[in-house]
Coordinates of C-alpha atoms and ligand atoms in Angstrom, one line a residue:
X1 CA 24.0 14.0 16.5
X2 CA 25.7 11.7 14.4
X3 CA 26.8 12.7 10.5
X4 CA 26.3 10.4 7.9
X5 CA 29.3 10.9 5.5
X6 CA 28.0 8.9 2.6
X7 CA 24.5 7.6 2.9
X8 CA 22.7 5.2 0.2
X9 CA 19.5 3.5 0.4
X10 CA 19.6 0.3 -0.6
X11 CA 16.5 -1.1 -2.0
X12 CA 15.8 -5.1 -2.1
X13 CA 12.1 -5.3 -3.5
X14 CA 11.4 -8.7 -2.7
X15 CA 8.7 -11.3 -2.5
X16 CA 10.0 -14.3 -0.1
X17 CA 9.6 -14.0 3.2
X18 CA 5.8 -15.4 4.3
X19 CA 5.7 -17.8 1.0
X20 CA 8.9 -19.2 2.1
X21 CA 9.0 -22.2 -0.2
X22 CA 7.9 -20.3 -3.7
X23 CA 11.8 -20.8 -4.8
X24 CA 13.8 -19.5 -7.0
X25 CA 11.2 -17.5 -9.2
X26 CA 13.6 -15.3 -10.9
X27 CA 14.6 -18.1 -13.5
X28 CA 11.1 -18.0 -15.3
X29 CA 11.1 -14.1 -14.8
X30 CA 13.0 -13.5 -18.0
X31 CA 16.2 -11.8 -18.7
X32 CA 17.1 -8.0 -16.8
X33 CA 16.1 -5.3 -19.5
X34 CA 17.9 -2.1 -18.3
X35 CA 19.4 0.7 -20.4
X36 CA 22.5 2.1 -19.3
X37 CA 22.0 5.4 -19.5
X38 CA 18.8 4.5 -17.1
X39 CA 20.8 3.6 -14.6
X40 CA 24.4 4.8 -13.2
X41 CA 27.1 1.7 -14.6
X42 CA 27.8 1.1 -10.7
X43 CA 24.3 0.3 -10.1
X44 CA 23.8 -3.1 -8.7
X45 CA 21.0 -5.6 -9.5
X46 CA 21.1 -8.4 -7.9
X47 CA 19.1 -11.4 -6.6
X48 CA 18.3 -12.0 -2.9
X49 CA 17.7 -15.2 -0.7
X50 CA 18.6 -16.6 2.5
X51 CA 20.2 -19.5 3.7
X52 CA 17.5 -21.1 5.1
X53 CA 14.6 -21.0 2.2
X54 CA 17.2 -22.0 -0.3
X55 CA 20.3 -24.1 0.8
X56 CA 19.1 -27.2 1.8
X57 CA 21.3 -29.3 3.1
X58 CA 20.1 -29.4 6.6
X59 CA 22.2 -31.8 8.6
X60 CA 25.6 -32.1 5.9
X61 CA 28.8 -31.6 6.4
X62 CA 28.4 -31.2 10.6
X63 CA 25.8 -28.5 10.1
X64 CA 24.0 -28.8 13.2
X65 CA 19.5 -27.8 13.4
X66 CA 19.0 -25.1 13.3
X67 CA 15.8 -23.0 14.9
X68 CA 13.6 -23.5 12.2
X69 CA 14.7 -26.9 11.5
X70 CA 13.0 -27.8 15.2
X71 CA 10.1 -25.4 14.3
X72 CA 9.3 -27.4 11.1
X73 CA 10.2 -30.8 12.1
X74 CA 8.3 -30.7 15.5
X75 CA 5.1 -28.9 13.6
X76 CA 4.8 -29.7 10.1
X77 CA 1.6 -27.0 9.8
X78 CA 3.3 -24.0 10.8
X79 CA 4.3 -23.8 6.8
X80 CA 2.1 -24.0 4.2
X81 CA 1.8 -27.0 2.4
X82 CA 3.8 -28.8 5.6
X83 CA 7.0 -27.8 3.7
X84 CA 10.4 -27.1 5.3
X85 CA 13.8 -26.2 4.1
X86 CA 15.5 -29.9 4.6
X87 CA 16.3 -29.8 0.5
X88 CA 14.5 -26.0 -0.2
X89 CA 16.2 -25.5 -3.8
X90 CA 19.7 -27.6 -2.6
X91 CA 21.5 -24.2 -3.4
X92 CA 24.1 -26.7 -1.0
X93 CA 24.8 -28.5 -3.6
X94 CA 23.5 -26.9 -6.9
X95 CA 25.2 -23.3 -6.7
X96 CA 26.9 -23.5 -10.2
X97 CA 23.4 -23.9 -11.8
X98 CA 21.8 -21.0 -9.4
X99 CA 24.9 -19.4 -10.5
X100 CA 24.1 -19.6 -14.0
X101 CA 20.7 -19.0 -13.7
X102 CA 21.8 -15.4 -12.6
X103 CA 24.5 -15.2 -15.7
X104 CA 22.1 -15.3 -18.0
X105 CA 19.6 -13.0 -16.0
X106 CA 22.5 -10.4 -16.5
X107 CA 22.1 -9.6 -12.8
X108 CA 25.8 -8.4 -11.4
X109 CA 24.8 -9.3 -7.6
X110 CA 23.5 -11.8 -5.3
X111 CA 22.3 -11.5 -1.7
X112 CA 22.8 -14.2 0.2
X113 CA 23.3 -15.0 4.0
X114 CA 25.5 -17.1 6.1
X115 CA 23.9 -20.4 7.9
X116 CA 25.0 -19.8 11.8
X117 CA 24.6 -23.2 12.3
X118 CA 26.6 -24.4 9.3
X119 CA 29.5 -22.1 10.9
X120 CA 29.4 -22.1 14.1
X121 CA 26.9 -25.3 15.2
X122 CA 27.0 -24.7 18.8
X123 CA 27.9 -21.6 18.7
X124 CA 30.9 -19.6 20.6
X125 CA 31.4 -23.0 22.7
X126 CA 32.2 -25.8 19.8
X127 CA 34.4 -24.1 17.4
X128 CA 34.3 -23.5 13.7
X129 CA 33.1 -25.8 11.7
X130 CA 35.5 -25.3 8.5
X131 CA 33.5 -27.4 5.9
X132 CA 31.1 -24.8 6.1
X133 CA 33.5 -22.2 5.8
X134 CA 34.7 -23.8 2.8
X135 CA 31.0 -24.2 1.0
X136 CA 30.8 -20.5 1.6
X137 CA 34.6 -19.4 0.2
X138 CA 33.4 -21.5 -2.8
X139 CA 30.4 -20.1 -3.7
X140 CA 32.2 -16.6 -3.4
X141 CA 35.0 -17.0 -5.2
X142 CA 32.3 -18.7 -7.8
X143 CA 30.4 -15.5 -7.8
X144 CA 33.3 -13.3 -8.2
X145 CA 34.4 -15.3 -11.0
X146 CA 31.7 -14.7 -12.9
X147 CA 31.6 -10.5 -12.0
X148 CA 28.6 -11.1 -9.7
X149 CA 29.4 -9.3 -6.1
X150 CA 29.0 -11.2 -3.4
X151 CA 26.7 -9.4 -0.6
X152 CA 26.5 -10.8 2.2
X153 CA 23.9 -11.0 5.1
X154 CA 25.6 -12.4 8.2
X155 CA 22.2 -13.6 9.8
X156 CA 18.5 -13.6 8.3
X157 CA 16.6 -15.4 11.2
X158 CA 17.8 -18.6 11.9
X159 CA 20.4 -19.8 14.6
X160 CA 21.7 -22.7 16.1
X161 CA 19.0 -24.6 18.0
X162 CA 21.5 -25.2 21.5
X163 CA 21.5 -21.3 21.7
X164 CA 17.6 -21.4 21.9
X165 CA 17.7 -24.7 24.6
X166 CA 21.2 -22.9 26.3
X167 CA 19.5 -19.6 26.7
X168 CA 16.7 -18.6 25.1
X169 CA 18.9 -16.8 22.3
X170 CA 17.6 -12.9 21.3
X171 CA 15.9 -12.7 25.1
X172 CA 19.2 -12.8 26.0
X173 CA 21.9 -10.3 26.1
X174 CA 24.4 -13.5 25.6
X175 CA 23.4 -13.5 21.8
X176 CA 24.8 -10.6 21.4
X177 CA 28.1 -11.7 22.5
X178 CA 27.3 -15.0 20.0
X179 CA 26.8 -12.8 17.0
X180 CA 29.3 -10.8 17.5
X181 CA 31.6 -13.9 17.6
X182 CA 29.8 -15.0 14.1
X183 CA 30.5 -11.8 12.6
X184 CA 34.1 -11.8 13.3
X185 CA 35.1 -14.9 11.9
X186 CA 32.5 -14.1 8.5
X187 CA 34.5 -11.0 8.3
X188 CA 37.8 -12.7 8.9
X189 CA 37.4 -15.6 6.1
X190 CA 35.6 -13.8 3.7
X191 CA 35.9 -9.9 4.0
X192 CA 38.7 -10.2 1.5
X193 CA 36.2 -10.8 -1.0
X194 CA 32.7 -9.6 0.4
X195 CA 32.2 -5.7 -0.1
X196 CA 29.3 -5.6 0.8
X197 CA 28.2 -6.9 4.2
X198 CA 24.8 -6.2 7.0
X199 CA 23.9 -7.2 9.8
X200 CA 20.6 -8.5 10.5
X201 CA 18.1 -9.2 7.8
X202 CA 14.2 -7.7 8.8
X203 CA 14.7 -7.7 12.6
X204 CA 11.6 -5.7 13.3
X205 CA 9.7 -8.4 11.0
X206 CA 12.0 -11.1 12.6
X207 CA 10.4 -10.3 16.4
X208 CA 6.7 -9.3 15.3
X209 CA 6.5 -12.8 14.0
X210 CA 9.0 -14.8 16.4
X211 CA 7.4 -12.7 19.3
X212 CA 4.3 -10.7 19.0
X213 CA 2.0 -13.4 16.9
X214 CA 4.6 -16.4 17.6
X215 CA 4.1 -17.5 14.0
X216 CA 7.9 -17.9 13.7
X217 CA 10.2 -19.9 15.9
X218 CA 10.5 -19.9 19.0
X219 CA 7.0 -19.4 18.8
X220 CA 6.1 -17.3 21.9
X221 CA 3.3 -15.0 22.4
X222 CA 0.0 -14.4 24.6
X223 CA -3.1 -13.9 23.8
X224 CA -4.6 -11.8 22.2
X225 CA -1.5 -11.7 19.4
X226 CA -1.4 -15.1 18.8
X227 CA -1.8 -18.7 20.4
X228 CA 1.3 -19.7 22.0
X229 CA 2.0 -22.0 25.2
X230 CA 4.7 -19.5 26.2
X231 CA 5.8 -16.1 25.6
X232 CA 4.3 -12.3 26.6
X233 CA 4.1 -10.2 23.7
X234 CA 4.0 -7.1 25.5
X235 CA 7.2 -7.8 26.7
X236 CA 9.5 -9.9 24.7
X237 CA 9.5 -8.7 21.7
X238 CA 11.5 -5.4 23.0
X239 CA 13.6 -7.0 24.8
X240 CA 14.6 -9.3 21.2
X241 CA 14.7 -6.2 19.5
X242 CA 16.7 -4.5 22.4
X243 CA 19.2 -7.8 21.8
X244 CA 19.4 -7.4 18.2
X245 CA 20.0 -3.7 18.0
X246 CA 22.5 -3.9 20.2
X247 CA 24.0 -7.2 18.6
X248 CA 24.2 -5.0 15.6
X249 CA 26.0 -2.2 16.9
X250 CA 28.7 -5.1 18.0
X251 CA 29.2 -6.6 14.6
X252 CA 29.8 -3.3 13.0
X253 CA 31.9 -2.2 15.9
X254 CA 34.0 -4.9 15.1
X255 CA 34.2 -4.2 11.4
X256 CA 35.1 -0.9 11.9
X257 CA 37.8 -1.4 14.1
X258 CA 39.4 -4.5 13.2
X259 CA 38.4 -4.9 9.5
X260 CA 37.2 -1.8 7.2
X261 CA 40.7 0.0 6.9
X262 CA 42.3 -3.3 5.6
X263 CA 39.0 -4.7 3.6
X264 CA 37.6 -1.5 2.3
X265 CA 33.9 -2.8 2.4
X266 CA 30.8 -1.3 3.5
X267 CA 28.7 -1.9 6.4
X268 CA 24.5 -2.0 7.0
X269 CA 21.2 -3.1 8.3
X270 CA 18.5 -4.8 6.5
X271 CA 14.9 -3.4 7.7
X272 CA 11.5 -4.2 6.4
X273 CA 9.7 -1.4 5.7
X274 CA 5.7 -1.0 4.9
X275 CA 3.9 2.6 3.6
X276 CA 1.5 3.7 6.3
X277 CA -1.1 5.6 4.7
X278 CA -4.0 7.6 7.4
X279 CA -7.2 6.5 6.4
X280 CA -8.2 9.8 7.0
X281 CA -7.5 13.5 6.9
X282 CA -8.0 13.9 10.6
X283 CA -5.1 14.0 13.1
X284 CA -5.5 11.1 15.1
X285 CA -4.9 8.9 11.6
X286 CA -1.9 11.0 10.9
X287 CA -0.6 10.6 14.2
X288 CA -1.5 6.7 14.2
X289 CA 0.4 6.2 10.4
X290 CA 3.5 7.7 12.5
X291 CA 2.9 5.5 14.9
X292 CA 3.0 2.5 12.8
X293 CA 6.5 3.9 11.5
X294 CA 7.8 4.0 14.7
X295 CA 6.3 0.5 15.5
X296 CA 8.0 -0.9 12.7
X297 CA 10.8 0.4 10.7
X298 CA 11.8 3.4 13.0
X299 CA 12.1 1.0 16.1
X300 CA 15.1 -0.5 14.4
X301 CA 16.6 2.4 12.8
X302 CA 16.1 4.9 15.1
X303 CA 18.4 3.4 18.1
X304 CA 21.4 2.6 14.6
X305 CA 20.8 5.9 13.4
X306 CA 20.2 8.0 16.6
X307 CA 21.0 6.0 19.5
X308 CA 17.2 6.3 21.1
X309 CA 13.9 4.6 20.9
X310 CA 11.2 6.5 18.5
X311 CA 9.1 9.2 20.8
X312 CA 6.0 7.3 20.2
X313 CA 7.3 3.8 21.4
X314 CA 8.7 5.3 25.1
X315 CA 4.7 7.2 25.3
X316 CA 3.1 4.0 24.5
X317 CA 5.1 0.9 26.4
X318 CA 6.9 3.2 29.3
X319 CA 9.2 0.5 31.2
X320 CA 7.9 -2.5 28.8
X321 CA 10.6 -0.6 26.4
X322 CA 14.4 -1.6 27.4
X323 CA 16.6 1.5 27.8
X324 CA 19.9 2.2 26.3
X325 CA 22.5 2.8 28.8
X326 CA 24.7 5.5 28.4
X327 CA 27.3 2.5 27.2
X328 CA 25.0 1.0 24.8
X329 CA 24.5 4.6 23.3
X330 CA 27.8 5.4 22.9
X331 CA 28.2 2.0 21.3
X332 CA 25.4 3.1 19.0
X333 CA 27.1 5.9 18.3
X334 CA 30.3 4.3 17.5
X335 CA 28.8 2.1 15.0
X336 CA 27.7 3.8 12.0
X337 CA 26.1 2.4 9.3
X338 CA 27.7 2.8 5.5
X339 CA 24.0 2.3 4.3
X340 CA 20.2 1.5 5.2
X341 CA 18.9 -1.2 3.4
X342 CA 14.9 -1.8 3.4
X343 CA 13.3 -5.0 1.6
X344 CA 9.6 -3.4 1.0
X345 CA 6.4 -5.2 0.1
X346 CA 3.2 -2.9 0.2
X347 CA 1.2 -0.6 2.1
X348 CA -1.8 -0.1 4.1
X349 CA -4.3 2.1 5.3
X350 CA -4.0 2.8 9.0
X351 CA -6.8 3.3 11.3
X352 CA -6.3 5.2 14.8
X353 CA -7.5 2.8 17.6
X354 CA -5.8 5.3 20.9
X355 CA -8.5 8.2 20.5
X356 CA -11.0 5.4 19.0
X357 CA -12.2 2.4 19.5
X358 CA -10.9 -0.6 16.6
X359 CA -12.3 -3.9 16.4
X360 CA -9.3 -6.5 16.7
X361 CA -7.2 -6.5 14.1
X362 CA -3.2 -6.2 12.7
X363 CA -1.8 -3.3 14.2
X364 CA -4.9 -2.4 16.6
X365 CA -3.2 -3.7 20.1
X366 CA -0.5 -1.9 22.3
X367 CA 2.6 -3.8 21.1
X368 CA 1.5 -3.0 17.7
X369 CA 1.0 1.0 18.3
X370 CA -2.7 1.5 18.3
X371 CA -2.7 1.6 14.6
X372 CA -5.7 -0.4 12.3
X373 CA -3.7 -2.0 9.3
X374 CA -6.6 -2.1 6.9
X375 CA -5.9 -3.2 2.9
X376 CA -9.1 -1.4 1.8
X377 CA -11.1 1.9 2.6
X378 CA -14.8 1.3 2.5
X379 CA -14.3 -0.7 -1.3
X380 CA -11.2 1.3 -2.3
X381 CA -8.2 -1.3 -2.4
X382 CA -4.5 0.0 -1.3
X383 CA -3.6 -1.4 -4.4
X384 CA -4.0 -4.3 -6.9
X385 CA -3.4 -7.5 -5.1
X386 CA -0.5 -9.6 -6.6
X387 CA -0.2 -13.3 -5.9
X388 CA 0.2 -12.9 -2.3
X389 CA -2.5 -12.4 -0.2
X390 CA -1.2 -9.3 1.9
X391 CA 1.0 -7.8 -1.1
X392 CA -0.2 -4.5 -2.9
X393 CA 1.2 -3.0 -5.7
X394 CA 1.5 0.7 -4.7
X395 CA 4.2 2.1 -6.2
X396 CA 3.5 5.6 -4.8
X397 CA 3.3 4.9 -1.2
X398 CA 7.2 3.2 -2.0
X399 CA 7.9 7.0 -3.8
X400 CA 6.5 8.3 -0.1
X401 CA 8.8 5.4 1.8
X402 CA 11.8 6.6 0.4
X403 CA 11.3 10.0 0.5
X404 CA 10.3 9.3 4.8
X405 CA 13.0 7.6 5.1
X406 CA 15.6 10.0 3.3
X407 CA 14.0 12.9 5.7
X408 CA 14.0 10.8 8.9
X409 CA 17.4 9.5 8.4
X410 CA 19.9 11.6 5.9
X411 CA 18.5 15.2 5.9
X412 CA 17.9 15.0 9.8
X413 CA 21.3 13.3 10.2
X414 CA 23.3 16.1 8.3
X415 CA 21.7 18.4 10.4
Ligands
LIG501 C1 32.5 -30.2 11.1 O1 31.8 -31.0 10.2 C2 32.5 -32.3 10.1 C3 31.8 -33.0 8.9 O2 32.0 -32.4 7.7 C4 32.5 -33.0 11.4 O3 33.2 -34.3 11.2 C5 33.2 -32.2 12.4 O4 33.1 -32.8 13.7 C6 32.5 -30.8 12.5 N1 33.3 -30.0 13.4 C7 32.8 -29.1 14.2 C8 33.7 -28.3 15.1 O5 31.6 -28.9 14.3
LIG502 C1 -4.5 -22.8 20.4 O1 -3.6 -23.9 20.3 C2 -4.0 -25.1 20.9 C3 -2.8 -26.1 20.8 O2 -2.2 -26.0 19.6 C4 -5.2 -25.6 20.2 O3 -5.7 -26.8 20.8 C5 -6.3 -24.5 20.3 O4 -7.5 -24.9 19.6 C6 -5.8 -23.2 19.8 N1 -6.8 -22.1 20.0 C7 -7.2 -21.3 19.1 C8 -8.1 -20.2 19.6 O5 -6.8 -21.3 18.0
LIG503 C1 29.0 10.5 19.1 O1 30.2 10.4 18.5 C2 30.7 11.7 18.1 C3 32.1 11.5 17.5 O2 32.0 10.7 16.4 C4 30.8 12.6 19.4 O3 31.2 13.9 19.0 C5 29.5 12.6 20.1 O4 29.6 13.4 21.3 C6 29.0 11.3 20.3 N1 27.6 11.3 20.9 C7 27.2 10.6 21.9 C8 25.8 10.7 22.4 O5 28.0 9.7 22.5
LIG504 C1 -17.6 2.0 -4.1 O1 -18.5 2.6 -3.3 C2 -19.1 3.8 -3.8 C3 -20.0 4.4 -2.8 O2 -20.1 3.7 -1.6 C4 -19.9 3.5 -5.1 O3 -20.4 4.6 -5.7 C5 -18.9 2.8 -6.1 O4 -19.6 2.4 -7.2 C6 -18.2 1.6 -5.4 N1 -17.2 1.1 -6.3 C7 -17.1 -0.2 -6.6 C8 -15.9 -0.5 -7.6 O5 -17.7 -1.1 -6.1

């Protein structure tokens, strides 16, 4: 269907998103050892964050709250150590030193994404808010000053809390229209300078979380995902995703019409992606692993890359799944991606619970595909456990990740 003229996987391995607050580790990590003729001299290495684990600065300047500045301020426990971001690491304020920090790491890029509500804080309705734009031309040029290129992600899971109150932000179609608007004045002020741009950052993780277990704001879910005093997560996570997708497909309609030729940057999405390993040699494991896929990673890409929902999704949820019109397709299909990005973390064993019984568990329920996420086989590990209590070091099943993906999306693509 669609070709992929140049196709490059780009790779974040990262460690931030659940312990939110564990800032800024790459300054004790010691200096980047690579070799040159290692690595291609193009090669980027960068550092990642996100706006809200790391700026700070939560109500300067006219930045208005944002979601997760409710969500932490109305519910200190739903972070660890009753943390929030109201100072994180002040990367507001103390950019030059981050900036050095990465200078003498040697690294020759930094992720790092835009605060909506610094921008725009009520949105499309109340206008730009230039001091933000400012704080962000800054640290750009900074960057670029110092031959580390700037990539930027235009949203990583936080928004301005009056869309949430307005409209219940990604369960409505309106956000689309409200990202769209976000993207085009990101591209506008800084697409000069920013090569390198996505989308959305982990939206499959963004709406397991926000809407399937309702550990992230706005908190909605039933039982028996999570504990929530709203929400149906049978439901509403598709429907976010279905949002999302489609806000994507805007954003990079708009860069491709109104920007690229001019700016000459390139254009993604940002996925999370897990290795699904059967627990067993029989079929109904295989098919579950697959299933997982498609629950996770392949639910985003497949609609960017394809235009449709993964087979396995449409079996399982039926008319719980939104459908694309034949509009929304052909907006799909006029917004190809430059490159796939995946942040990956680990892998697990998966356990078929369709043909089977499972006891409750992550993954074992409809909206999750039927399929047992299980660290350990009997007393066989998925790998050695790092710090974090769900992260594996198994550095074949990322081999496998990247070799499913390059099949699923580039050879398949071509063809
Ligand atoms: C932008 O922020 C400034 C404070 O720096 C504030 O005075 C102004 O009202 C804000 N403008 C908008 C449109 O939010
Ligand atoms: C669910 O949340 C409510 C309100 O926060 C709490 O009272 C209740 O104990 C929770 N139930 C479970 C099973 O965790
Ligand atoms: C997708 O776009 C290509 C042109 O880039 C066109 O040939 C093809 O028919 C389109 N497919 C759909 C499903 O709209
Ligand atoms: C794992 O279990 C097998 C058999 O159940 C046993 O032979 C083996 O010693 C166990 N290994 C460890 C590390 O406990």
């Amino acid at each position: 269907m669609k070709t992929l003229t140049s196709f490059v996987i780009i790779i974040f391995l990262q460690s931030l998103l659940v312990h939110i607050f564990c800032l800024h580790q790459t300054s004790s990590n010691g200096i980047l050892e690579y070799s040159s003729s290692t690595f291609p001299s193009d090669f980027l290495f960068g550092t990642a964050s996100s706006a809200y684990q790391y700026e700070g600065a939560f109500s300067t300047d006219g930045k208005s709250l944002n979601n997760w500045d409710v969500f932490t301020h109305e519910n200190p426990g739903k972070i660890l150590d009753e943390n929030n971001g109201d100072i994180a690491v002040d990367q507001y304020h103390r950019f030059r030193e981050d900036i050095q920090l990465m200078t003498f790491l040697g690294v020759n890029s930094y992720r790092f994404s835009i605060s909506w509500s610094r921008v725009l804080p009520r949105g499309k309705l109340g206008g730009i808010n230039y001091s933000g734009i400012k704080y962000y031309n800054i640290l750009i040029n900074s960057l670029i000053s110092r031959g580390i290129k700037p990539f930027v992600t235009l949203n990583h899971m936080d928004y301005p809390q009056e869309l949430e109150n307005r409209f219940q932000s990604w369960l409505n179609p309106e956000m689309q229209n409200e990202f769209g608007y976000l993207a085009d004045i990101c591209f506008k002020h800084f697409g000069n300078r920013v090569k390198y741009w996505t989308t959305l950052n982990e939206p499959n993780q963004q709406v397991i979380l926000a809407y399937i277990t309702g550990r992230f704001p706005p908190s909605r879910c039933s039982s028996p995902y999570g504990n929530c005093s709203r929400g149906n997560s049978e439901i509403e996570p598709f429907i976010a995703a279905h949002n999302m997708i489609l806000a994507h497909a805007k954003a990079v309609n708009i860069y491709k019409t109104k920007y690229q030729r001019e700016q000459k940057g390139s254009i993604g999405i940002v996925v999370q992606t897990s290795w699904f390993e059967p627990i067993s040699d029989s079929i109904a494991d295989k098919d579950a692993a697959e299933r997982a896929q498609s629950f996770y990673s392949n639910w985003i890409l497949d609609p960017v890359i394809y235009g449709k929902y993964p087979k396995e999704m449409v079996n399982i949820l039926g008319t719980a799944l939104p459908q694309f019109s034949s509009n929304q397709v052909k907006s799909l299909n006029n917004s190809k991606v430059d490159f796939i990005g995946i942040n990956h973390y680990t892998s697990y064993f998966i356990q078929d619970c369709l043909t089977s019984s499972c006891n409750a568990g992550y993954g074992a329920f409809k909206a999750e595909g039927f399929a047992l996420k299980l660290d350990r086989k009997g007393n066989v590990s998925i790998g050695e456990l790092t710090d974090v209590d769900w992260q594996h070091i198994d550095p074949e099943g990322f081999h496998k990740m990247l070799n499913y993906l390059t099949d699923r999306f580039w050879r398949l693509a071509k063809t």
